[in-house]
Tab-separated table of C-alpha atoms in Angstrom:
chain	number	residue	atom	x	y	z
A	787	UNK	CA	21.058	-12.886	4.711
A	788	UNK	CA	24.721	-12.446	4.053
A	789	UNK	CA	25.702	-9.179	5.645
A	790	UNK	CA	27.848	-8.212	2.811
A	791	UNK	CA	25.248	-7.615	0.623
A	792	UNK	CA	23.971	-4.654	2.627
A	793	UNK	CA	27.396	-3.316	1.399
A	794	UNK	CA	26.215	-0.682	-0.809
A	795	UNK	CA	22.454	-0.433	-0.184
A	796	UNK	CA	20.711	1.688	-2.925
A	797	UNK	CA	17.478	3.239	-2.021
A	798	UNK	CA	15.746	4.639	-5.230
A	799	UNK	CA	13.973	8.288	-5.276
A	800	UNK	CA	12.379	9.324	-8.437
A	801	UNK	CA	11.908	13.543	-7.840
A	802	UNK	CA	15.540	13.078	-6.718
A	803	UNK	CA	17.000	11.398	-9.687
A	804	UNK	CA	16.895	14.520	-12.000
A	805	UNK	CA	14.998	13.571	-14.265
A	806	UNK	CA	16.325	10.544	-15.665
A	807	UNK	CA	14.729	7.567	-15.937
A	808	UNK	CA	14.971	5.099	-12.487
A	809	UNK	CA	15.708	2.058	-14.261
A	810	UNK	CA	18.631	3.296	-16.154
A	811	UNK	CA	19.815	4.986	-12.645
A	812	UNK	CA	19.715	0.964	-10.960
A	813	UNK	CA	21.420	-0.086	-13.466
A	814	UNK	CA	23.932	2.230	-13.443
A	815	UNK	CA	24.085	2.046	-10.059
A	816	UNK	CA	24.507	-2.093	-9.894
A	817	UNK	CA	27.203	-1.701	-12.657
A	818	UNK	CA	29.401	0.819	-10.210
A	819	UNK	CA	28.927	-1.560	-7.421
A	820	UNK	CA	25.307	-1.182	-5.619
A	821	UNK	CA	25.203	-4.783	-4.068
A	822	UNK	CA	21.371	-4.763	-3.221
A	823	UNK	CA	18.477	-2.136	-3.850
A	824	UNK	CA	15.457	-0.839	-2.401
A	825	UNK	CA	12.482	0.513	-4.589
A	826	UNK	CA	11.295	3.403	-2.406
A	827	UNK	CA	7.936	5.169	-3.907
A	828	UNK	CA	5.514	7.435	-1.922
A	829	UNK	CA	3.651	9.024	-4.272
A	830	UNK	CA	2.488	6.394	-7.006
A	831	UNK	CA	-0.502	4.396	-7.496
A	832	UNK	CA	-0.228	0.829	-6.978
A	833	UNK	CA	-0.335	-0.316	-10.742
A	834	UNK	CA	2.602	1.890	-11.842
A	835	UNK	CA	4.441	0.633	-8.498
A	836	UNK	CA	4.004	-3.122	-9.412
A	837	UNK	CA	4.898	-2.390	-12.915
A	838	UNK	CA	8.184	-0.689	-11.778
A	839	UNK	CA	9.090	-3.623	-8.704
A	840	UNK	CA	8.465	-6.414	-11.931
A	841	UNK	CA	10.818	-4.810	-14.077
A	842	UNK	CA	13.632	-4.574	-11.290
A	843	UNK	CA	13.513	-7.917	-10.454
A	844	UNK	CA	13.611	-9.081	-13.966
A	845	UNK	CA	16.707	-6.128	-14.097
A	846	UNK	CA	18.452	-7.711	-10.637
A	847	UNK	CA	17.976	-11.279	-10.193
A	848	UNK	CA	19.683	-12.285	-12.845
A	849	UNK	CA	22.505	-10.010	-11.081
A	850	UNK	CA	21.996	-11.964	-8.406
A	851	UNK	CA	20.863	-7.971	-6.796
A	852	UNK	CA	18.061	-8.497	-3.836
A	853	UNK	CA	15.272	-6.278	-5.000
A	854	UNK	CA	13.408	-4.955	-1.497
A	855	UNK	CA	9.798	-3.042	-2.176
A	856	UNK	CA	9.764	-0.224	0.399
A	857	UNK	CA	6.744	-0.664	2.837
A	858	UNK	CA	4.356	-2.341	0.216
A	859	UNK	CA	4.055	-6.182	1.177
A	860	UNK	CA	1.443	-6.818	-1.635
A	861	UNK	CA	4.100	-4.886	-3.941
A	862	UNK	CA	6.607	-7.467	-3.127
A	863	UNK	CA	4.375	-10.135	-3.196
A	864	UNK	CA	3.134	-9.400	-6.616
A	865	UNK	CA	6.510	-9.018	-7.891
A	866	UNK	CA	8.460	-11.276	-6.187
A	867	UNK	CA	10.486	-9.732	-4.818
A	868	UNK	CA	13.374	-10.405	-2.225
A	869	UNK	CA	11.790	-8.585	0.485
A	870	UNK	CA	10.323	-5.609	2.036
A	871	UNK	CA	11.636	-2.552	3.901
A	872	UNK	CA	9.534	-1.415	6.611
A	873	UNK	CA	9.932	1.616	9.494
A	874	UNK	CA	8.581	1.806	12.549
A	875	UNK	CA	4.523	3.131	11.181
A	876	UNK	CA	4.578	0.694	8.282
A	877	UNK	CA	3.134	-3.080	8.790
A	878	UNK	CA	4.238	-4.426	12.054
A	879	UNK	CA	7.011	-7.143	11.448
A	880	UNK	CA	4.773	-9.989	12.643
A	881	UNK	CA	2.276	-9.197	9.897
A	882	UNK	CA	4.803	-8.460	7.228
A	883	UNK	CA	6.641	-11.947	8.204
A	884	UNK	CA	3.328	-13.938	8.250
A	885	UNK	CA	2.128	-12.970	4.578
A	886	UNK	CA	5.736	-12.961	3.091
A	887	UNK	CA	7.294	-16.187	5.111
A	888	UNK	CA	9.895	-17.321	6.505
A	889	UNK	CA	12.072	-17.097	3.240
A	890	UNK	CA	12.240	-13.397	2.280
A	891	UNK	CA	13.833	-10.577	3.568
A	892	UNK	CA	12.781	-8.095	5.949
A	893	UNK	CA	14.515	-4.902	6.979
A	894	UNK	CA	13.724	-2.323	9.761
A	895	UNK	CA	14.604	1.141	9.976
A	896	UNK	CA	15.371	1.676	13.798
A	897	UNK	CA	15.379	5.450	14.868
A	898	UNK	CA	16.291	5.239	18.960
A	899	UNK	CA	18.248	3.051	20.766
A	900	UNK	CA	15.122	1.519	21.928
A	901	UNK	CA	13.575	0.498	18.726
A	902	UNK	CA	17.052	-1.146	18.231
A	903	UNK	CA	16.788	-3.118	21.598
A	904	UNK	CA	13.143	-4.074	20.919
A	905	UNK	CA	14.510	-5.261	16.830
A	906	UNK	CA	16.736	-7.501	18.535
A	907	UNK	CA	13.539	-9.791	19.806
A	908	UNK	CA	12.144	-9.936	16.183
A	909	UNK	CA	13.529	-11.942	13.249
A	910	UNK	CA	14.325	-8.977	11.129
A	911	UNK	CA	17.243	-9.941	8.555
A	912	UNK	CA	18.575	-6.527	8.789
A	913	UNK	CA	18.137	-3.093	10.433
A	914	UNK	CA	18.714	0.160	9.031
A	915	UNK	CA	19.991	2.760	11.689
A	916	UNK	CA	18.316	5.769	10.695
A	917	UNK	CA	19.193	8.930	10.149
A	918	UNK	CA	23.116	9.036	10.991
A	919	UNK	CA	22.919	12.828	9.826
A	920	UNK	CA	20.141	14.952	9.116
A	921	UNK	CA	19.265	15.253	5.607
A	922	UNK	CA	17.249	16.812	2.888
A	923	UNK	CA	15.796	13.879	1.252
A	924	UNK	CA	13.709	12.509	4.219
A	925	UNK	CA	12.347	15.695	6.656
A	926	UNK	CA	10.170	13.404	9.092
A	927	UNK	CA	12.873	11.586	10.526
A	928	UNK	CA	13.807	11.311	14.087
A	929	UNK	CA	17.114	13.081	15.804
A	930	UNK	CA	20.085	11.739	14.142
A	931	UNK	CA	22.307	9.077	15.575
A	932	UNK	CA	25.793	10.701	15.000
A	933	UNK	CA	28.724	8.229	14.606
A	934	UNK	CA	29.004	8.204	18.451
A	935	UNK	CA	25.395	6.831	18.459
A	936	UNK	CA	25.842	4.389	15.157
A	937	UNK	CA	28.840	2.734	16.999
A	938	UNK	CA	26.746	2.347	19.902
A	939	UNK	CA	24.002	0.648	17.255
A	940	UNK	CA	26.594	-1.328	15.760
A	941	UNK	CA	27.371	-2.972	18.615
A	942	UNK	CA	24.175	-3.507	20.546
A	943	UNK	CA	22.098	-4.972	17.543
A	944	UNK	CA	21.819	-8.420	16.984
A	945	UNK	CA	21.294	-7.975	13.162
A	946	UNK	CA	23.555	-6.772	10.189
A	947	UNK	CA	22.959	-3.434	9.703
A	948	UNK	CA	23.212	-0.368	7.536
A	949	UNK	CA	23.819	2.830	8.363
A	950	UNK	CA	21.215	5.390	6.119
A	951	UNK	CA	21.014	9.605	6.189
A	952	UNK	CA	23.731	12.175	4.861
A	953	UNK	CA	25.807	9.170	3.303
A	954	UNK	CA	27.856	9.961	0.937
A	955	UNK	CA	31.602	9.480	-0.114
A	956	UNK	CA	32.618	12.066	3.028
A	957	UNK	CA	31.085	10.140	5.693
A	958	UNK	CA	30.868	6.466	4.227
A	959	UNK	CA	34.057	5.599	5.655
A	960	UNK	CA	33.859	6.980	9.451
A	961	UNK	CA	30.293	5.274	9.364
A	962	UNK	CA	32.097	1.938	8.246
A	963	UNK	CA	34.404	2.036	10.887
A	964	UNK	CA	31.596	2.267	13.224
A	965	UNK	CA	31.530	-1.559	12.714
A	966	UNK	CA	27.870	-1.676	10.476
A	967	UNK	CA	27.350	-3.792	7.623
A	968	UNK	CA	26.711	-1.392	4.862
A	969	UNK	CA	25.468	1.889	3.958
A	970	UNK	CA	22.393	3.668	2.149
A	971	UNK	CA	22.578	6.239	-0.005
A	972	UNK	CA	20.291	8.284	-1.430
A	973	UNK	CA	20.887	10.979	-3.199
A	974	UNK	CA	24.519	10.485	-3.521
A	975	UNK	CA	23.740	7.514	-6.356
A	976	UNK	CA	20.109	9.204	-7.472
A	977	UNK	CA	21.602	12.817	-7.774
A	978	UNK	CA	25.071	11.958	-8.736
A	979	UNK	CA	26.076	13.511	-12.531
A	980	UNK	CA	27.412	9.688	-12.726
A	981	UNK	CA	25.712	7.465	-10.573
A	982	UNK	CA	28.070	4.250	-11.937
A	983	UNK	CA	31.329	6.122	-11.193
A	984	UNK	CA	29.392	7.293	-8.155
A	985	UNK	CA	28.625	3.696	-6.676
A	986	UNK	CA	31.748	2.847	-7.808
A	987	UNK	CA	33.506	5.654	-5.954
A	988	UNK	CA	31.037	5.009	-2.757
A	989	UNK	CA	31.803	0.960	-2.761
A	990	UNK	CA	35.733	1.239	-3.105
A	991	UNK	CA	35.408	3.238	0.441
A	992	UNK	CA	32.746	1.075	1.751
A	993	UNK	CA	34.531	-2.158	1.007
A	994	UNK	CA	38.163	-0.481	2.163
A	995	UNK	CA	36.740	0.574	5.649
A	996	UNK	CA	34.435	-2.985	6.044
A	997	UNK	CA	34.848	-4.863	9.147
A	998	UNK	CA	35.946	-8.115	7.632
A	999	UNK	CA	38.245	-7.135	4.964
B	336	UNK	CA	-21.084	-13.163	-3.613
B	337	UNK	CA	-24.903	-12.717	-2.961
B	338	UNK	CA	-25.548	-9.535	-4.494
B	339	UNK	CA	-28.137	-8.364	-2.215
B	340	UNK	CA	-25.024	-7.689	0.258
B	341	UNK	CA	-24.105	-4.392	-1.911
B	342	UNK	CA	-27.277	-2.976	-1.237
B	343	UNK	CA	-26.010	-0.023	1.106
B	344	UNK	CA	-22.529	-0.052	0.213
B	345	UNK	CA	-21.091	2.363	3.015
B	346	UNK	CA	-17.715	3.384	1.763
B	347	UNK	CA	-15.651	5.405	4.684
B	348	UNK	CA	-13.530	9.020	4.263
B	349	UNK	CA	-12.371	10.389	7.846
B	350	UNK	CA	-12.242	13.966	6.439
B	351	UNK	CA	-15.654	13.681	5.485
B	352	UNK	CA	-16.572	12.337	8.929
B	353	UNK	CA	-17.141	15.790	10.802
B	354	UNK	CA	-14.009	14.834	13.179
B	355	UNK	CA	-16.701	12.092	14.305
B	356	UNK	CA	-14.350	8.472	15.034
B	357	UNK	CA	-15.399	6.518	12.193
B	358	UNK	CA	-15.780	3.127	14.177
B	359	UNK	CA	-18.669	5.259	15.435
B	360	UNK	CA	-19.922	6.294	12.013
B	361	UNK	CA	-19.693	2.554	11.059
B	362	UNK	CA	-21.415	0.975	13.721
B	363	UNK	CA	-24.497	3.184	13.268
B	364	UNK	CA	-24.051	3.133	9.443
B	365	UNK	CA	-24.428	-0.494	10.082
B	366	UNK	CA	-27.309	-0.308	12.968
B	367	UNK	CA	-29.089	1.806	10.013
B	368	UNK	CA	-28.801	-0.690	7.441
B	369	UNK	CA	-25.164	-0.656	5.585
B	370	UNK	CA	-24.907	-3.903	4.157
B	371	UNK	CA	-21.228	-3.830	3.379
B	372	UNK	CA	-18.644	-1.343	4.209
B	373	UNK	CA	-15.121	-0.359	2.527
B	374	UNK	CA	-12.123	0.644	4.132
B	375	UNK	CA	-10.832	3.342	1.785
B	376	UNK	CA	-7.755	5.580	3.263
B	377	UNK	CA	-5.714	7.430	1.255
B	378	UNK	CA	-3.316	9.230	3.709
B	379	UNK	CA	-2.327	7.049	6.275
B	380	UNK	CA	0.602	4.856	7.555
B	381	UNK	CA	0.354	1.240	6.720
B	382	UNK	CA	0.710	0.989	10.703
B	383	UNK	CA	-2.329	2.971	11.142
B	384	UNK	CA	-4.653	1.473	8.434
B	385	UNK	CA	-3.672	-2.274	9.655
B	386	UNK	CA	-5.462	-1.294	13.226
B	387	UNK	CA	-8.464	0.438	12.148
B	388	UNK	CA	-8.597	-2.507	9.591
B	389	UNK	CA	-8.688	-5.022	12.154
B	390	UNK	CA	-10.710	-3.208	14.450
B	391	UNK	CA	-13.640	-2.967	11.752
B	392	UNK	CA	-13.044	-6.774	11.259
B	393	UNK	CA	-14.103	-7.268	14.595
B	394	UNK	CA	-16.859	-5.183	14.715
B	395	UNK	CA	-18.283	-5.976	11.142
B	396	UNK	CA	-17.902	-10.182	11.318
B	397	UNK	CA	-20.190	-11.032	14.255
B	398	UNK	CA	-22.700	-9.044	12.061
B	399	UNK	CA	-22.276	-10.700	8.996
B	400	UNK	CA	-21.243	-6.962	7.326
B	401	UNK	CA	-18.117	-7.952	4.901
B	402	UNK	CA	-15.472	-5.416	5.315
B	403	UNK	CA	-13.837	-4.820	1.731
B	404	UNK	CA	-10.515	-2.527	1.844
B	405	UNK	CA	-9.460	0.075	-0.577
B	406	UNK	CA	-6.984	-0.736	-2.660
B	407	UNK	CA	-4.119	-2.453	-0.420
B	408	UNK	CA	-4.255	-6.187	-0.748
B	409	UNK	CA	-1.330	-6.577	1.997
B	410	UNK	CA	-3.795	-4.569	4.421
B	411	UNK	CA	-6.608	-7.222	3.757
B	412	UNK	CA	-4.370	-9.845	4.139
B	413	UNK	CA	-3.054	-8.660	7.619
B	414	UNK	CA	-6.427	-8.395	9.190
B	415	UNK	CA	-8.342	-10.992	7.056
B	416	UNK	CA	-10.611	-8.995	5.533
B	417	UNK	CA	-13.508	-9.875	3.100
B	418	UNK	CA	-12.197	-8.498	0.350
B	419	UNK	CA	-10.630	-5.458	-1.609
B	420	UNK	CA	-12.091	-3.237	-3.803
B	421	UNK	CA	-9.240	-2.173	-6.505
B	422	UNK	CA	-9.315	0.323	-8.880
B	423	UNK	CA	-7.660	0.878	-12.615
B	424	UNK	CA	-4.557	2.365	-11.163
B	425	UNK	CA	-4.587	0.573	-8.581
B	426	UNK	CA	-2.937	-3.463	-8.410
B	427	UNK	CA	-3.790	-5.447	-11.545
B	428	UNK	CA	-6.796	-8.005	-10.842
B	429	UNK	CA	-4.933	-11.345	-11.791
B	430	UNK	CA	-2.284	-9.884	-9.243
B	431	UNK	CA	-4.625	-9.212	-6.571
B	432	UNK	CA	-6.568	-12.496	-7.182
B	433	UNK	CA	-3.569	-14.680	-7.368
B	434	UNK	CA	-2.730	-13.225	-3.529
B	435	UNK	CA	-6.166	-13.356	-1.915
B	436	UNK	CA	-7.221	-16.613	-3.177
B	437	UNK	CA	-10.428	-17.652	-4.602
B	438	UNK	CA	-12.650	-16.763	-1.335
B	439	UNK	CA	-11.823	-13.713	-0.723
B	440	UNK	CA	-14.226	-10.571	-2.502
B	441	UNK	CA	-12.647	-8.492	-5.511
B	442	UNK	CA	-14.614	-5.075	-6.758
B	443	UNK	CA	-13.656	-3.367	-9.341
B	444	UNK	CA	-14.279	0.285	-10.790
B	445	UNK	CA	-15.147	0.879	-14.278
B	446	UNK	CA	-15.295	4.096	-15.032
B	447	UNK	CA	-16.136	3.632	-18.958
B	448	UNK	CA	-18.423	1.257	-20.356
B	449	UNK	CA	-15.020	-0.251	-22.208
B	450	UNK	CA	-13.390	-1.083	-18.968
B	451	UNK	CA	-17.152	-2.256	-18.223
B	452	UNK	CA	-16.931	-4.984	-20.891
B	453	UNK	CA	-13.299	-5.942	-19.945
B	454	UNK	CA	-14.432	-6.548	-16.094
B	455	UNK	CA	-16.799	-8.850	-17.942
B	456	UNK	CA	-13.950	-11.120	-19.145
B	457	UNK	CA	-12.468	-11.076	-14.872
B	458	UNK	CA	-13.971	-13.444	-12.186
B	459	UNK	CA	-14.700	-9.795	-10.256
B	460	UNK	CA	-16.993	-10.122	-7.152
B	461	UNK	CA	-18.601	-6.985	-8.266
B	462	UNK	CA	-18.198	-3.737	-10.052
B	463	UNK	CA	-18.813	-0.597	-9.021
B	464	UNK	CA	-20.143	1.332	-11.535
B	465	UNK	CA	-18.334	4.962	-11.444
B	466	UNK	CA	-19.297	8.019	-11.314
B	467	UNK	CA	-22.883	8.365	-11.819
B	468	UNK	CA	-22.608	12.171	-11.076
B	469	UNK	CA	-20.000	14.271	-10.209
B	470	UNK	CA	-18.916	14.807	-6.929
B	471	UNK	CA	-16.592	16.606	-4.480
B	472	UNK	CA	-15.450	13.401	-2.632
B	473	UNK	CA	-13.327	12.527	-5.422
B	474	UNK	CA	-12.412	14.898	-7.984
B	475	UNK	CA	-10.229	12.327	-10.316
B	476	UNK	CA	-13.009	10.763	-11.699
B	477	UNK	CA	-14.064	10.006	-15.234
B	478	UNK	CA	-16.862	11.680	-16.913
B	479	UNK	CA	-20.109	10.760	-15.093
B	480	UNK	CA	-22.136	7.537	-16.698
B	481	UNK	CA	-25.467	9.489	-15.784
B	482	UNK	CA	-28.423	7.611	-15.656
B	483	UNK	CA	-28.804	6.662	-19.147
B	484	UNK	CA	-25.085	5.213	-18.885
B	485	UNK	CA	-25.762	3.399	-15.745
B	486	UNK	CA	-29.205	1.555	-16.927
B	487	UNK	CA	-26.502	0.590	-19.796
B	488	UNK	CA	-24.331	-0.320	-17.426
B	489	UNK	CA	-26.522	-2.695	-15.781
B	490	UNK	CA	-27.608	-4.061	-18.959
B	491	UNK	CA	-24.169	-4.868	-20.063
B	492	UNK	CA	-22.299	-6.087	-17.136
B	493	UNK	CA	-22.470	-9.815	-16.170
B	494	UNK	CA	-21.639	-9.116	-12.405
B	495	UNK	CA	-23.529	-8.079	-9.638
B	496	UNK	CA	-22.995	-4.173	-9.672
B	497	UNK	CA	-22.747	-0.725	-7.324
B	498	UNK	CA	-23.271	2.768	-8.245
B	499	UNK	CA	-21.243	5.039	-6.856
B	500	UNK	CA	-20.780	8.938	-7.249
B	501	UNK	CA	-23.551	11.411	-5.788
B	502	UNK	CA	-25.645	8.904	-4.440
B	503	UNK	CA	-27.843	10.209	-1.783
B	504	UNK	CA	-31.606	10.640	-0.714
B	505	UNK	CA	-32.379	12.186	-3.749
B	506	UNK	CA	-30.776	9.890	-6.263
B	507	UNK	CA	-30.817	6.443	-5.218
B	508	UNK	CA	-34.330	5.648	-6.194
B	509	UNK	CA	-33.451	6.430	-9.660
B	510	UNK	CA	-29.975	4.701	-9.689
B	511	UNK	CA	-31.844	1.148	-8.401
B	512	UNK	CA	-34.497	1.475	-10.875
B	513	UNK	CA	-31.769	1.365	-13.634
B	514	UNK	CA	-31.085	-2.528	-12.800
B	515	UNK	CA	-28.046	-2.456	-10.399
B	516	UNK	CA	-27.736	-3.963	-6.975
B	517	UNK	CA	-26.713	-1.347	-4.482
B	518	UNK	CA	-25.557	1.744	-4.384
B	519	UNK	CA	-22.384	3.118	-2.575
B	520	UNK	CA	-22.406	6.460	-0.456
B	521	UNK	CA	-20.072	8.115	1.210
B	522	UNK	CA	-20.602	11.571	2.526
B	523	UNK	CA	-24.454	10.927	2.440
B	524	UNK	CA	-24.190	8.680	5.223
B	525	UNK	CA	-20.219	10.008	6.347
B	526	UNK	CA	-21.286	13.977	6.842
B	527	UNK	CA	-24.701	13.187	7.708
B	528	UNK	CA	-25.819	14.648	10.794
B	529	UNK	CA	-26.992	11.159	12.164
B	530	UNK	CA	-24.987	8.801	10.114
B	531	UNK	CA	-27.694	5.789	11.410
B	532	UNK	CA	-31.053	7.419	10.428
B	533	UNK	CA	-29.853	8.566	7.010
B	534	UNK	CA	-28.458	4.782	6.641
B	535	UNK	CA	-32.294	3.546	7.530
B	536	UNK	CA	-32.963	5.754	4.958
B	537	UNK	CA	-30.943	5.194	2.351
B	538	UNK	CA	-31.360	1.607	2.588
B	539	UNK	CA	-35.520	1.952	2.587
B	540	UNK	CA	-35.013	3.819	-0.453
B	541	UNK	CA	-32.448	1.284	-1.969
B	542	UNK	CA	-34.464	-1.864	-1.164
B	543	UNK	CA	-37.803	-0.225	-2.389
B	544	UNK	CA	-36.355	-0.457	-5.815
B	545	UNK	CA	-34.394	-3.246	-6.069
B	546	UNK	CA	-34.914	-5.338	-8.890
B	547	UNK	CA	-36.053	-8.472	-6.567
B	548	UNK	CA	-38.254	-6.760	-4.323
């Protein structure tokens, strides 16, 4: 995939969007800026999660907006959708790669500088160094990087990459100029009063600290 | 599929297993006289359910046991199951059909004699006619068909057809006379002491009043 559309990777959270309803929040979020997006459910029965992945890709490609189901590979199949998102206790990549092809995307949330070292070896299209900072919004996660570590990511992985965990418009430029592709952000689109002006705030930094610009 | 493979439909649940491995409770399930087991996990990483999935695949095939999986079609897909079994919140048939194929085993829960009727307008494998009495294995369930609903049920439906809900040495004599084809269990064979005997059980019980005995 082209690396610059990890720019400003959206990964959607219902409980933290207060309230409001997720499609308006994508679309808000793709009008500030989001340049791809990741529909991230946990709690949700199957039906409800197709219905939601069919109408964000009927929302985003015409955009032109990669729609990537998190975890689900029969979501994304259903759908059609660009690709899938998995970490390191969700289908193994050979399996996820086998049912979707060699067409779609696949992402892989890396957590230790090992798991980066052993996503090199695999075709993944993109990894997502995870967390940078310790956050809220995901409590199971593994020790964070820090920027020393995400440098150290950036430039041992093979793959574009995005940086995800406490990203938000104080720490998207320092984890830019750790030389990764893109960041994720949570809660500072889902949460935002103004999650348009928020992307749009959270691109203009990720786009003015970007390694190619 | 030949319906006299749902005669002793052994549907899994690790909490209900007494902390016993359920590749154990499986194999002598199957020794007993299960004639088809499910996969059904509700809590568990996709990693996770992928291995035991595969695992049971090779245990169940040189037996001839089809191993049907709960709900996740990519799961099924990844370890070539038999089949899923797919409830009404969980993926939409056509969905689930278009991804499997034609081969592959689709079961379906009705849990009103509406949704009955509408499974008789799907190329479903089976249905699985549920509840038939309450239960505390699942608590989200519909009110119970009882017997009367369940001889309707068999009446009505124009697939081959499981009852499920409270099925256990004292019920399933009743449940075949009513018409169906098998009957699903899950603690009665899960939390039972000796998972293989109460299998041999079940199953005398099951085939001693089948309709084609």
């Amino acid at each position: 995939m082209n690396p610059n559309q990890l720019r400003l990777y959206l990964v959607t959270d219902r409980p933290l969007s207060l309230g409001r309803d997720l499609l308006w929040v994508v679309r808000e979020a793709v009008a500030g800026g989001a340049t791809i997006v990741q529909l991230r459910e946990k709690d949700i029965d199957t039906r409800e999660f197709v219905e939601l992945g069919r109408q964000l890709v009927e929302e985003l490609r015409p955009m032109d907006v990669p729609l990537i189901i998190n975890d689900r590979v029969d979501v994304a199949l259903a759908v059609d959708a660009d690709g899938v998102h998995i970490g390191q206790s969700d289908m193994p990549y050979a399996d996820a790669r086998r049912l979707l092809g060699p067409d779609k995307i696949i992402g892989l949330s890396v957590e230790t500088m090992d798991e980066l070292r052993e996503a090199n070896l695999l075709d993944v299209d993109y990894i997502a160094v995870s967390p940078v900072y310790s956050t809220a919004t995901k409590t199971d996660t593994a020790p964070p990087f820090g920027l020393e570590g995400l440098r150290e990511a950036a430039a041992l992985t093979h793959h574009p990459s995005v940086a995800i965990g406490g990203m938000n418009l104080g720490t998207v430029a320092d984890a830019m100029a750790c030389g990764i592709d893109g960041v994720a952000v949570v809660s500072a689109i889902c949460s935002a009063p103004e999650p348009r002006a928020a992307a749009a705030e959270l691109r203009k930094l990720a786009d003015a600290n970007a390694k190619n610009v």
